[in-house]
Coordinates of C-alpha atoms and ligand atoms in Angstrom, one line a residue:
M260 CA -44.5 8.2 1.3
I261 CA -41.3 6.7 -0.6
P262 CA -41.0 8.0 -4.3
L263 CA -37.8 6.7 -4.9
P264 CA -36.8 4.0 -7.8
V265 CA -37.5 0.1 -7.5
M266 CA -34.3 -2.1 -6.6
D267 CA -33.2 -4.5 -9.7
S268 CA -30.7 -7.1 -10.0
H269 CA -28.3 -5.2 -12.1
R270 CA -28.4 -2.7 -9.5
P271 CA -27.4 -4.0 -6.2
P272 CA -28.8 -2.0 -3.0
V273 CA -26.4 0.7 -2.0
R274 CA -25.2 0.7 1.8
V275 CA -26.5 3.5 4.0
M276 CA -23.0 4.2 5.0
A277 CA -21.7 4.5 1.9
L278 CA -24.3 7.5 1.3
H279 CA -22.2 8.8 4.4
A280 CA -19.3 8.5 2.6
L281 CA -20.5 10.0 -0.6
A282 CA -21.7 12.9 1.0
Y283 CA -18.2 13.3 2.7
C284 CA -16.8 12.8 -0.2
A285 CA -16.7 11.3 -3.6
R286 CA -13.5 9.5 -4.0
L287 CA -13.7 8.2 -0.7
F288 CA -17.3 6.6 -1.7
Y289 CA -15.6 5.3 -5.2
L290 CA -12.6 3.6 -3.4
E291 CA -14.4 2.1 -0.6
E292 CA -17.9 0.8 -2.5
V293 CA -16.2 0.3 -6.4
E294 CA -12.9 -0.4 -5.5
E295 CA -13.6 -1.9 -2.1
I296 CA -10.3 -0.6 -0.4
R297 CA -11.6 -0.5 3.5
V298 CA -8.9 0.8 5.9
A299 CA -9.7 1.2 9.5
N300 CA -8.0 4.1 11.3
A301 CA -8.2 5.6 14.9
Q302 CA -11.5 7.1 14.0
V303 CA -13.0 3.9 12.6
F304 CA -11.6 1.9 15.6
A305 CA -13.1 4.5 18.4
G306 CA -16.4 4.8 16.2
R307 CA -17.0 1.2 16.7
Q308 CA -16.2 1.3 20.2
L309 CA -19.0 3.7 20.8
H310 CA -21.3 1.7 19.3
A311 CA -20.3 -1.7 20.7
A312 CA -21.1 0.1 24.1
L313 CA -24.2 1.6 23.0
E314 CA -25.5 -2.2 22.1
A315 CA -24.1 -3.3 25.8
D316 CA -26.1 -0.5 27.4
E317 CA -29.8 -1.4 27.3
D318 CA -31.1 2.0 28.7
A319 CA -29.6 3.1 25.4
E320 CA -32.7 1.3 23.7
S321 CA -29.9 0.3 21.2
V322 CA -31.4 -2.3 18.3
S323 CA -28.3 -2.6 15.9
L324 CA -31.3 -3.7 13.3
D325 CA -30.0 -4.9 9.8
L326 CA -32.6 -3.6 7.3
T327 CA -32.7 -4.1 3.5
G328 CA -35.2 -1.9 1.6
E329 CA -36.1 -3.4 -1.4
T330 CA -38.4 -0.9 -3.0
I331 CA -35.7 2.2 -2.5
G332 CA -32.8 -0.1 -2.9
L333 CA -30.9 0.6 0.3
I334 CA -29.4 -1.9 2.9
G335 CA -27.9 -1.0 6.5
K336 CA -28.0 -1.3 10.0
V337 CA -29.9 1.0 12.1
D338 CA -28.3 1.8 15.7
C339 CA -30.9 2.9 17.8
L340 CA -34.6 3.0 17.1
R341 CA -37.3 4.4 19.5
R342 CA -41.1 5.1 19.3
R343 CA -42.2 9.0 19.8
D344 CA -45.7 9.5 19.4
G345 CA -46.8 6.6 17.7
S346 CA -44.0 6.9 15.2
F347 CA -40.6 5.0 15.1
L348 CA -38.0 7.5 15.9
P349 CA -34.0 6.7 14.4
Y350 CA -31.2 7.6 16.0
E351 CA -27.5 8.0 15.0
H352 CA -24.5 8.3 17.5
K353 CA -21.3 10.0 16.5
R354 CA -18.3 10.3 19.0
G355 CA -17.6 14.0 17.6
R356 CA -19.1 17.5 17.8
P357 CA -21.8 18.5 15.9
A358 CA -21.5 21.7 12.9
R359 CA -22.5 25.0 14.0
D360 CA -24.6 27.4 11.8
P361 CA -23.9 31.2 11.7
N362 CA -25.8 31.5 14.7
N363 CA -23.8 29.2 16.4
V364 CA -26.9 26.4 16.6
A365 CA -25.6 23.0 16.5
E366 CA -26.5 21.2 13.3
P367 CA -25.8 17.8 11.5
W368 CA -22.7 17.2 9.2
P369 CA -24.1 17.0 5.5
A370 CA -22.8 13.4 5.8
D371 CA -24.3 12.4 9.1
R372 CA -27.9 14.1 8.0
L373 CA -27.8 12.5 4.6
Q374 CA -26.9 8.9 6.8
I375 CA -30.0 9.5 9.5
I376 CA -32.3 10.6 6.0
A377 CA -31.4 6.9 4.7
Y378 CA -32.1 5.2 7.7
S379 CA -35.4 6.9 8.4
V380 CA -36.5 6.2 4.6
L381 CA -35.3 2.7 4.8
L382 CA -37.1 2.1 7.6
E383 CA -40.9 3.6 5.9
D384 CA -39.9 1.0 3.2
V385 CA -39.2 -1.8 5.4
F386 CA -42.5 -1.0 8.1
G387 CA -44.6 0.8 5.9
E388 CA -44.9 3.6 8.3
P389 CA -44.2 7.2 7.5
I390 CA -41.1 8.5 10.0
P391 CA -41.3 12.4 10.1
E392 CA -37.8 12.7 11.7
G393 CA -34.5 11.4 12.6
R394 CA -31.5 12.6 14.8
V395 CA -28.4 12.6 15.6
R396 CA -26.6 12.3 18.9
Y397 CA -23.1 13.7 19.4
H398 CA -21.6 12.5 22.3
A399 CA -18.6 15.0 22.5
E400 CA -21.2 17.9 23.5
N401 CA -24.2 15.8 24.6
V402 CA -26.3 17.2 22.1
T403 CA -29.0 16.0 19.9
V404 CA -30.0 17.5 16.5
R405 CA -33.3 16.8 14.8
V406 CA -33.2 16.5 10.9
P407 CA -36.7 16.7 9.5
I408 CA -37.7 14.0 7.0
D409 CA -39.4 16.6 4.6
A410 CA -39.4 17.0 1.0
Q411 CA -36.2 18.4 0.4
A412 CA -34.5 15.4 2.6
R413 CA -36.2 13.2 -0.1
A414 CA -34.7 15.0 -2.5
D415 CA -31.3 15.1 -1.7
L416 CA -31.3 11.2 -1.0
Q417 CA -33.0 10.5 -4.1
A418 CA -29.7 12.7 -5.6
A419 CA -27.4 10.9 -3.8
I420 CA -28.5 7.5 -4.7
A421 CA -28.5 8.3 -8.2
M422 CA -25.1 9.6 -8.1
A423 CA -23.8 6.3 -6.0
H424 CA -25.1 4.3 -8.9
Q425 CA -23.6 6.5 -11.7
L426 CA -19.8 6.4 -9.8
R427 CA -20.4 2.4 -9.7
Q428 CA -20.2 2.5 -13.4
S429 CA -17.3 4.2 -14.1
V430 CA -14.0 3.3 -13.9
D431 CA -12.6 6.7 -13.4
R432 CA -11.9 7.8 -9.5
P433 CA -13.8 10.9 -8.8
P434 CA -10.7 13.7 -8.1
I435 CA -9.4 14.4 -4.3
T436 CA -11.7 16.9 -2.2
E437 CA -11.3 20.4 -2.5
N438 CA -11.8 20.8 1.5
A439 CA -8.3 19.4 2.3
R440 CA -9.4 19.2 6.5
L441 CA -11.6 16.4 4.9
C442 CA -8.4 14.3 4.8
E443 CA -7.1 14.5 7.8
K444 CA -9.6 12.7 9.2
C445 CA -10.0 10.3 6.3
S446 CA -9.2 6.6 7.0
L447 CA -8.0 6.1 3.6
A448 CA -5.8 9.0 3.1
P449 CA -2.6 6.6 2.9
V450 CA -4.5 4.9 -0.2
C451 CA -6.2 8.2 -1.7
L452 CA -2.8 10.6 -1.1
P453 CA -4.5 13.6 -1.6
E454 CA -1.7 16.0 0.0
E455 CA 1.2 14.4 -2.3
V456 CA -1.5 15.7 -5.1
R457 CA -1.6 18.6 -3.5
H458 CA 2.0 19.4 -3.3
D459 CA 2.5 18.7 -6.9
R460 CA -0.1 21.3 -7.8
E461 CA 1.6 23.7 -5.6
P462 CA 5.0 22.8 -5.1
E463 CA 5.7 25.6 -2.3
R464 CA 2.7 24.4 -0.5
D465 CA 3.7 22.1 2.8
P466 CA 2.0 18.7 2.7
V467 CA 0.3 17.7 6.0
R468 CA 2.0 14.4 6.6
L469 CA -1.0 12.1 6.1
F470 CA 1.0 8.6 4.7
P471 CA 1.9 6.7 7.4
P472 CA 5.7 6.9 8.2
D473 CA 6.2 2.9 9.4
R474 CA 4.5 -0.1 8.7
D475 CA 1.3 -1.4 10.2
G476 CA 2.7 -5.0 11.1
A477 CA 6.0 -7.1 11.4
T478 CA 7.3 -9.8 8.7
L479 CA 7.4 -13.1 10.1
H480 CA 10.2 -15.2 8.4
V481 CA 10.4 -18.2 8.6
L482 CA 13.4 -20.3 8.1
G483 CA 14.7 -23.7 9.0
Q484 CA 13.5 -26.9 6.4
G485 CA 10.5 -28.4 7.9
T486 CA 9.4 -25.8 10.1
Y487 CA 5.5 -26.3 10.5
I488 CA 3.0 -23.3 11.1
G489 CA -0.2 -23.7 12.1
V490 CA -2.8 -21.8 14.6
R491 CA -3.5 -21.6 18.3
G492 CA -6.2 -19.4 18.9
D493 CA -5.7 -15.8 17.1
S494 CA -2.1 -16.4 17.2
I495 CA 0.4 -17.8 14.6
L496 CA 2.4 -20.7 15.8
V497 CA 5.8 -21.5 14.3
K498 CA 7.1 -25.2 15.5
P499 CA 10.9 -25.4 13.9
R500 CA 11.8 -29.1 14.1
D501 CA 14.7 -28.5 16.5
E502 CA 13.9 -24.9 18.3
P503 CA 11.2 -24.2 20.8
E504 CA 8.0 -23.3 19.3
S505 CA 7.0 -19.5 19.1
K506 CA 3.5 -17.3 18.9
H507 CA 2.7 -14.5 16.6
P508 CA -0.4 -12.7 17.4
T509 CA -2.2 -11.9 13.9
Q510 CA -2.9 -8.5 14.7
D511 CA 0.7 -7.8 15.1
L512 CA 1.9 -9.4 11.7
D513 CA 1.9 -7.8 8.4
T514 CA 3.1 -10.5 6.3
I515 CA 4.7 -14.2 6.3
L516 CA 7.6 -14.9 4.4
M517 CA 8.0 -18.7 4.0
H518 CA 11.7 -19.8 3.1
G519 CA 12.4 -22.8 1.6
F520 CA 10.7 -26.2 2.4
N521 CA 8.1 -25.5 5.4
Q522 CA 5.0 -26.6 6.0
I523 CA 1.6 -24.1 6.6
T524 CA -1.6 -25.8 7.5
T525 CA -4.8 -24.7 6.0
Q526 CA -6.1 -23.5 9.2
A527 CA -3.1 -21.0 9.2
I528 CA -3.4 -20.0 5.9
R529 CA -7.3 -19.0 6.3
K530 CA -6.4 -17.2 9.3
C531 CA -4.0 -15.4 7.4
V532 CA -6.4 -14.3 5.2
E533 CA -9.1 -13.4 7.3
Q534 CA -7.2 -11.2 8.7
G535 CA -5.4 -9.6 6.0
V536 CA -1.8 -11.2 6.2
G537 CA 0.2 -11.8 3.4
V538 CA 1.7 -15.1 2.8
H539 CA 4.5 -15.4 0.5
W540 CA 6.8 -18.2 -0.4
L541 CA 10.6 -17.8 -1.5
S542 CA 12.8 -20.7 -2.4
V543 CA 15.8 -21.5 -0.7
S544 CA 17.9 -19.2 -2.9
G545 CA 15.5 -15.9 -2.3
H546 CA 13.7 -16.2 -5.2
H547 CA 10.0 -15.3 -5.1
T548 CA 7.6 -18.3 -5.9
A549 CA 4.3 -17.5 -5.1
S550 CA 2.2 -15.1 -2.9
L551 CA -1.4 -15.2 -1.3
V552 CA -3.2 -12.2 -0.6
P553 CA -6.7 -11.2 -0.4
T554 CA -7.7 -9.4 -4.1
A555 CA -11.1 -8.4 -3.9
G556 CA -12.5 -5.2 -6.2
Q557 CA -9.3 -4.8 -7.7
V558 CA -11.7 -4.7 -11.4
Q559 CA -11.4 -0.8 -12.1
R560 CA -8.0 -0.6 -11.1
R561 CA -6.7 -3.4 -13.4
I562 CA -9.1 -2.1 -16.3
R563 CA -7.3 1.6 -15.8
Q564 CA -3.9 -0.2 -15.8
Y565 CA -4.2 -2.5 -18.8
Q566 CA -5.6 0.8 -20.7
A567 CA -2.7 2.6 -19.4
L568 CA -0.2 0.0 -20.1
T569 CA -1.1 -0.9 -23.6
D570 CA -0.7 2.7 -24.5
E571 CA 2.9 3.3 -26.1
D572 CA 3.2 6.8 -25.2
T573 CA 2.2 5.9 -21.9
C574 CA 5.0 3.3 -21.2
L575 CA 7.7 5.5 -22.7
R576 CA 7.4 7.8 -20.2
L577 CA 7.1 5.8 -17.9
T578 CA 10.5 3.8 -18.9
Q579 CA 12.0 7.2 -19.3
Q580 CA 11.4 8.4 -15.6
L581 CA 12.2 4.6 -14.6
V582 CA 15.5 4.5 -16.4
T583 CA 16.3 8.2 -15.3
A584 CA 15.7 7.8 -11.4
K585 CA 17.5 4.1 -11.8
V586 CA 20.9 5.5 -13.3
E587 CA 21.2 8.6 -11.1
A588 CA 20.9 6.6 -8.0
Q589 CA 23.4 4.3 -9.5
Y590 CA 25.9 7.5 -10.2
R591 CA 25.3 9.1 -7.0
Y592 CA 25.7 6.2 -5.2
L593 CA 29.1 5.5 -6.7
M594 CA 30.4 9.4 -6.3
R595 CA 28.9 9.2 -2.5
A596 CA 30.8 6.0 -1.9
S597 CA 34.1 7.5 -3.3
R598 CA 33.8 10.6 -1.6
G599 CA 36.8 11.8 -0.3
D600 CA 38.7 8.5 -1.0
E601 CA 40.9 9.6 -4.2
E602 CA 42.5 6.1 -4.5
A603 CA 38.5 4.4 -4.4
R604 CA 37.4 7.6 -7.3
S605 CA 40.4 6.5 -9.5
E606 CA 39.6 2.8 -9.3
I607 CA 35.7 3.8 -10.6
Q608 CA 36.2 6.9 -12.5
T609 CA 36.1 5.2 -16.0
S610 CA 32.4 3.9 -14.8
L611 CA 31.1 7.4 -13.8
N612 CA 32.8 8.9 -16.9
S613 CA 30.6 6.3 -18.9
L614 CA 27.7 6.9 -16.8
Q615 CA 27.6 10.7 -17.6
P616 CA 27.1 10.5 -21.2
L617 CA 24.1 7.7 -20.8
L618 CA 22.2 9.6 -18.4
S619 CA 21.9 12.6 -21.4
Q620 CA 20.9 10.2 -24.0
I621 CA 18.4 8.4 -21.8
A622 CA 16.8 12.0 -21.0
Q623 CA 16.4 12.0 -25.3
G624 CA 15.4 8.4 -25.6
T625 CA 12.8 8.0 -28.3
S626 CA 11.9 4.5 -27.9
R627 CA 11.7 2.0 -25.1
E628 CA 13.9 -0.2 -27.3
T629 CA 16.6 2.2 -27.0
L630 CA 16.1 2.7 -23.1
R631 CA 16.5 -0.5 -22.6
G632 CA 19.9 -0.6 -24.5
L633 CA 21.0 2.1 -22.5
E634 CA 19.9 0.9 -19.0
G635 CA 21.8 -2.4 -19.6
A636 CA 24.8 -0.2 -21.0
S637 CA 24.5 1.7 -17.6
A638 CA 24.4 -1.7 -15.9
V639 CA 27.7 -3.3 -17.0
H640 CA 29.3 0.4 -16.0
Y641 CA 27.5 0.2 -12.3
F642 CA 28.6 -3.3 -11.5
A643 CA 32.3 -2.8 -12.7
A644 CA 32.3 0.1 -10.3
L645 CA 30.6 -1.7 -7.5
R646 CA 32.7 -4.3 -6.9
K647 CA 35.5 -1.9 -6.9
L648 CA 33.9 -0.4 -3.6
L649 CA 34.9 -3.4 -1.1
G650 CA 37.8 -2.2 0.5
P651 CA 41.3 -4.0 1.1
Q652 CA 40.0 -5.4 4.8
V653 CA 37.4 -7.3 3.1
P654 CA 38.6 -11.1 2.5
E655 CA 40.0 -11.7 -1.4
T656 CA 36.9 -14.6 -1.5
L657 CA 34.4 -12.1 -1.0
H658 CA 35.5 -9.8 -4.1
S659 CA 34.4 -10.9 -7.6
A660 CA 35.6 -10.2 -11.0
I661 CA 32.6 -10.5 -12.7
R662 CA 28.6 -10.4 -12.5
T663 CA 26.7 -13.7 -12.7
R664 CA 23.1 -14.4 -11.8
R665 CA 21.8 -17.6 -12.0
P666 CA 23.6 -19.4 -10.6
P667 CA 25.6 -17.3 -9.0
L668 CA 29.4 -18.2 -9.5
D669 CA 31.2 -16.5 -6.4
R670 CA 30.0 -15.2 -2.8
F671 CA 29.2 -11.3 -3.9
N672 CA 26.9 -12.3 -6.4
A673 CA 25.0 -15.2 -4.2
L674 CA 24.7 -12.0 -1.8
L675 CA 23.8 -9.6 -4.6
G676 CA 21.0 -12.4 -5.9
Y677 CA 19.9 -13.4 -2.1
G678 CA 19.2 -9.3 -1.7
Y679 CA 17.5 -8.9 -4.7
G680 CA 15.1 -11.9 -4.1
L681 CA 14.4 -10.3 -1.0
L682 CA 13.6 -6.8 -2.7
H683 CA 11.9 -8.9 -5.3
T684 CA 9.0 -9.9 -2.7
A685 CA 8.9 -6.7 -0.6
V686 CA 8.1 -5.1 -3.9
T687 CA 5.8 -8.0 -4.9
R688 CA 3.9 -7.2 -1.6
A689 CA 3.9 -3.4 -2.2
I690 CA 2.1 -4.2 -5.9
L691 CA -0.1 -6.4 -4.8
A692 CA -1.0 -4.2 -1.8
S693 CA -2.0 -1.4 -4.2
G694 CA -4.3 -3.8 -6.0
L695 CA -1.9 -3.6 -9.2
E696 CA -1.5 -6.4 -11.8
P697 CA 2.1 -7.6 -11.3
A698 CA 2.1 -9.3 -14.7
L699 CA 1.6 -6.2 -16.6
G700 CA 4.6 -3.6 -16.7
F701 CA 5.7 -1.0 -18.8
F702 CA 9.6 -1.8 -19.1
H703 CA 10.6 -4.9 -18.6
T704 CA 8.8 -7.6 -20.9
P705 CA 6.4 -10.6 -19.9
R706 CA 8.5 -13.8 -18.6
S707 CA 7.4 -17.0 -17.1
A708 CA 9.3 -16.7 -14.0
A709 CA 9.3 -13.1 -12.7
Y710 CA 6.4 -10.5 -12.5
P711 CA 7.4 -7.4 -15.2
L712 CA 5.7 -4.8 -13.3
V713 CA 7.9 -6.0 -10.1
L714 CA 11.1 -6.2 -12.0
D715 CA 10.1 -2.4 -13.2
L716 CA 9.7 -1.0 -9.6
M717 CA 12.3 -2.9 -8.3
E718 CA 14.8 -0.7 -10.6
L719 CA 13.9 2.2 -8.2
F720 CA 15.1 0.4 -5.2
R721 CA 18.0 -2.1 -6.1
V722 CA 20.8 0.6 -4.7
P723 CA 19.2 2.1 -1.8
L724 CA 17.5 -1.1 -0.5
W725 CA 20.5 -3.8 -1.1
D726 CA 23.5 -2.1 -2.7
M727 CA 24.4 0.2 -0.3
P728 CA 23.7 -1.8 2.9
M729 CA 25.3 -4.7 1.4
I730 CA 28.9 -3.1 0.2
G731 CA 28.4 -1.3 3.5
S732 CA 28.1 -4.8 5.8
L733 CA 30.7 -6.5 3.6
N734 CA 33.1 -3.6 4.3
R735 CA 32.6 -3.7 8.2
G736 CA 33.7 -7.4 8.1
Q737 CA 30.5 -8.8 9.0
W738 CA 30.6 -11.9 6.7
D739 CA 32.4 -14.9 7.0
P740 CA 33.5 -16.2 3.5
Q741 CA 33.0 -19.6 4.7
E742 CA 30.1 -20.1 8.0
D743 CA 27.7 -17.8 5.4
F744 CA 28.2 -19.6 2.3
E745 CA 27.9 -22.6 1.0
V746 CA 30.3 -23.3 -2.3
T747 CA 29.8 -26.4 -4.8
R748 CA 31.6 -26.2 -8.2
A749 CA 28.2 -25.4 -9.8
K750 CA 27.0 -22.7 -7.8
V751 CA 27.7 -20.9 -4.4
W752 CA 24.7 -19.6 -2.2
L753 CA 23.9 -18.7 1.4
S754 CA 24.0 -20.7 4.1
E755 CA 21.4 -20.7 6.8
P756 CA 23.1 -18.8 9.0
G757 CA 24.1 -16.5 5.7
R758 CA 20.3 -16.2 5.0
R759 CA 19.5 -14.9 8.7
K760 CA 22.2 -12.4 8.2
A761 CA 21.0 -11.3 5.0
I762 CA 17.2 -11.1 6.1
G763 CA 18.4 -9.2 9.3
L764 CA 20.1 -6.6 7.0
F765 CA 17.5 -6.0 4.7
E766 CA 14.7 -6.0 7.3
G767 CA 16.6 -3.5 9.2
R768 CA 17.1 -1.5 6.2
L769 CA 13.3 -1.4 5.3
Q770 CA 12.9 0.1 9.0
E771 CA 15.3 2.9 8.6
S772 CA 13.5 5.9 8.0
W773 CA 14.7 8.8 5.1
K774 CA 13.4 12.3 4.1
H775 CA 11.8 12.1 0.7
P776 CA 13.3 15.0 -1.1
V777 CA 10.1 15.7 -3.1
L778 CA 7.5 15.4 -0.7
N779 CA 9.7 16.7 2.0
Y780 CA 8.5 13.9 5.0
S781 CA 10.4 11.3 6.4
L782 CA 9.0 7.7 6.0
S783 CA 11.0 4.0 6.3
Y784 CA 12.2 2.5 2.9
A785 CA 9.1 -0.2 3.5
R786 CA 6.6 2.6 3.3
T787 CA 8.4 4.0 0.5
I788 CA 7.9 0.7 -2.0
E789 CA 4.4 1.0 -1.2
L790 CA 4.3 5.1 -1.9
E791 CA 5.9 4.7 -5.4
A792 CA 3.4 1.8 -5.9
R793 CA 0.7 4.2 -5.3
L794 CA 2.5 6.8 -7.4
L795 CA 3.0 5.0 -10.1
E796 CA -1.1 4.2 -10.0
K797 CA -1.2 8.0 -10.1
E798 CA 0.4 8.0 -13.4
W799 CA -2.9 7.0 -14.9
T800 CA -5.6 8.2 -13.0
G801 CA -5.2 11.8 -13.6
E802 CA -2.4 12.7 -10.8
P803 CA 0.8 12.2 -13.0
G804 CA 3.9 13.6 -12.1
L805 CA 5.2 12.1 -8.7
F806 CA 6.6 8.6 -9.6
A807 CA 9.8 8.0 -9.6
Q808 CA 10.8 11.4 -8.6
S809 CA 12.8 11.0 -5.5
R810 CA 16.8 10.6 -5.6
L811 CA 19.6 9.7 -3.4
R812 CA 21.1 13.2 -1.8
Ligands
SF4_905 S1 -8.2 11.4 1.6 FE1 -9.4 13.3 1.2 S2 -9.9 12.9 -1.2 FE2 -8.8 11.2 -0.3 S3 -10.5 10.1 -0.2 FE3 -10.5 11.0 2.0 S4 -11.4 12.6 1.9 FE4 -11.3 12.1 -0.3

């Protein structure tokens, strides 16, 4: 009755739902089961609601039976089980419509067919009784489709289980499905980026927009020294020392950023981990200190990253793409900011003249060391010009003569450094969310204080996410040299009102939408960071060519 392999401890059982994913798309199976990336989209939520409603309906004979088939090596939860003519009859409920054969007769979709076959054989394994048939009910048309558990069904199941075990052993992601329509309903499209790959293969093809334009949840910034963060029900409770407390439902949150010396309870940390809310700590001066994000199932992704970023040719290629993108962004911004203003253009013309030949040299760079040198030279010319973009209306104390980092020695550099700190945390979030190892980069060398891969990816965003809004804000007179800064003999940094202002400016920029010039769709800058992190990973997963291609217009 069950001529299938015996389970062993090195081959943990396969979930029946995973076989459903496998029949839908091998890559979906791999992302969910091997890389453990699970995203619930509207369809997934609607399916869960249907099952919850069935469980609440006694007439539906629902059982929600958790089963483990030791012999067959499957585990799963059967929705609904009935007795017909002395045999068990398993049902699977689906929200949508059935497939249709050429004669317009309803039939199950391949993934649904495999799923009910797997449940039937799993039940045979557990109860030791033959099951001749399973059924799939499609609620959108009130149609029930019968699936015979015959020799063909058993052979198909056996092949699927074998394929599942084979994929589990692999470190290579299967390619995207050839059937683009499947991707439109796939919950993992924002991670998989199938349309972006198709667009790269056929540039004239307009990609279907599957990557979300905005962030899913809000970022909660906790400032004010001594603020207490705890839990009340399903909400995060924030109790500042001198202000009223506030509650923030975890379902609305994406991230909590703790600035300076605040206290968060173990219960709040646990709630954040359970709900997938990342917690990140920053120093008072805006430097990233630590991050806490759930990090299951990243082994394959890390292995691929280690293999790729220990290969000199790959690192050189990525460095060239990155440095070109960065210096082009600097050049284009300087051109744009001085367009139509002859005086401003003549002020920065020397820098522009120096940057242009550097771009050609970067294109011909043959080692990472050379490219690092060219990038450093570009930075000197760029910052010399950036300071000159401040208009005469900006108070003299907000101008700067020289770039200083740690510690910043004037207000301009304090503002620049604080914004880069916020950017560092935003990029760290995106890299961790993408399952990449932040400590292994390709351009920056390992240092104790900062993650090289974060510093690498930041290079794409310094100009659009902080330099541009910061210079714009200074020129609009939004900064008070006294109120917004704390000045000592040794350093200058932002006061609490200044930090609040900088966070507001940065968060506003993250939410701004722009049109990706290569992929041709609009998305927020916050999503752009995540997109670039995922496109970077594609550089070593067989789908290269899209990382660091977007440019300021
Ligand atoms: S988005 Fe498409 S290619 Fe990617 S996992 Fe889903 S169905 Fe497969």
